Coordinates of C-alpha atoms in Angstrom, one line a residue:
M188 CA 93.7 148.7 28.4
T189 CA 92.8 151.0 26.0
E190 CA 91.0 154.4 26.9
R191 CA 87.5 153.4 25.6
L192 CA 87.5 150.1 27.6
F193 CA 88.7 152.0 31.2
I194 CA 85.9 154.5 30.5
D195 CA 83.2 152.0 30.0
L196 CA 84.5 150.2 32.6
L197 CA 84.1 153.4 34.8
N198 CA 81.0 154.4 33.7
E199 CA 79.5 150.6 34.9
T200 CA 81.2 150.9 37.7
L201 CA 79.9 153.7 38.6
W202 CA 76.4 152.6 37.1
V203 CA 76.6 149.6 39.6
M204 CA 77.3 152.0 42.3
L205 CA 74.2 154.0 41.9
L206 CA 72.1 150.8 41.6
L207 CA 73.6 149.2 45.1
S208 CA 73.4 152.9 46.7
A209 CA 69.4 154.0 45.6
P210 CA 66.7 151.3 46.9
V211 CA 67.9 152.9 50.2
L212 CA 68.6 156.0 49.9
V213 CA 65.6 156.0 48.1
V214 CA 63.3 154.3 51.2
T215 CA 64.8 155.3 53.8
M216 CA 63.9 159.2 51.7
V217 CA 60.2 158.1 51.6
V218 CA 60.5 156.8 55.7
G219 CA 62.1 160.1 56.4
V220 CA 59.3 162.4 54.2
L221 CA 56.4 160.1 56.4
I222 CA 57.3 161.0 59.7
S223 CA 58.0 164.8 59.4
I224 CA 54.6 164.6 57.8
G225 CA 53.6 163.0 60.7
Q226 CA 54.9 165.1 62.8
A227 CA 54.1 168.0 60.9
I228 CA 50.8 167.3 61.8
T229 CA 51.2 166.2 65.0
Q230 CA 53.5 169.3 65.3
I231 CA 56.2 166.8 67.8
Q232 CA 59.1 168.4 66.6
E233 CA 61.5 165.7 67.7
Q234 CA 64.4 165.2 65.5
T235 CA 65.5 161.9 67.0
L236 CA 62.0 160.3 65.7
T237 CA 63.5 159.8 62.8
F238 CA 66.3 158.1 63.3
V239 CA 65.4 154.8 64.5
P240 CA 62.1 154.6 61.2
K241 CA 65.1 155.4 59.0
I242 CA 67.7 152.7 60.0
L243 CA 65.2 149.3 60.1
A244 CA 63.7 151.1 56.7
A245 CA 67.0 150.0 55.9
L246 CA 67.8 147.7 57.3
A247 CA 64.7 145.6 56.2
T248 CA 65.3 147.2 52.1
L249 CA 68.9 145.8 52.9
A250 CA 67.3 142.2 54.0
F251 CA 64.8 142.6 51.3
I252 CA 67.1 143.3 48.2
G253 CA 70.5 142.1 49.5
P254 CA 70.8 138.8 47.4
W255 CA 70.4 140.7 43.9
M256 CA 72.8 143.5 45.7
T257 CA 75.2 140.6 46.6
D258 CA 74.9 139.2 42.9
L259 CA 75.0 142.6 41.2
M260 CA 78.6 142.8 43.4
V261 CA 80.3 139.3 42.1
N262 CA 78.9 139.6 38.2
H263 CA 80.7 143.3 38.5
T264 CA 83.4 142.0 40.2
N265 CA 84.1 138.2 38.0
K266 CA 83.6 140.7 35.0
L267 CA 86.7 143.4 36.3
M268 CA 89.0 140.3 37.3
V269 CA 88.4 138.7 33.9
L270 CA 89.8 142.1 32.3
L271 CA 92.2 142.3 35.2
I272 CA 94.0 138.9 34.0
R273 CA 93.1 140.0 30.4
V274 CA 95.6 143.0 30.7
A275 CA 98.0 141.1 32.6
Q276 CA 98.4 138.7 29.7
Q277 CA 98.6 141.3 26.3

């Protein structure tokens, strides 16, 4: 395995990690901001009010894009395994 191939694999793995984590993080961040705006408007400053909606939003996001995430992980893992076999045969 050359250095360039290793760096490319590392770069692709980090990109896949970003793609997998970004949707859930963005959705929960948007929900958190909306709840914070609602709390500022109503002047209800209860910290626990943000947790349940964020968790529900994260679960809904995972349920909605879970198949795509699984497909992305499986494809990336298959690519890594094929390259691992190729390197082992050298």
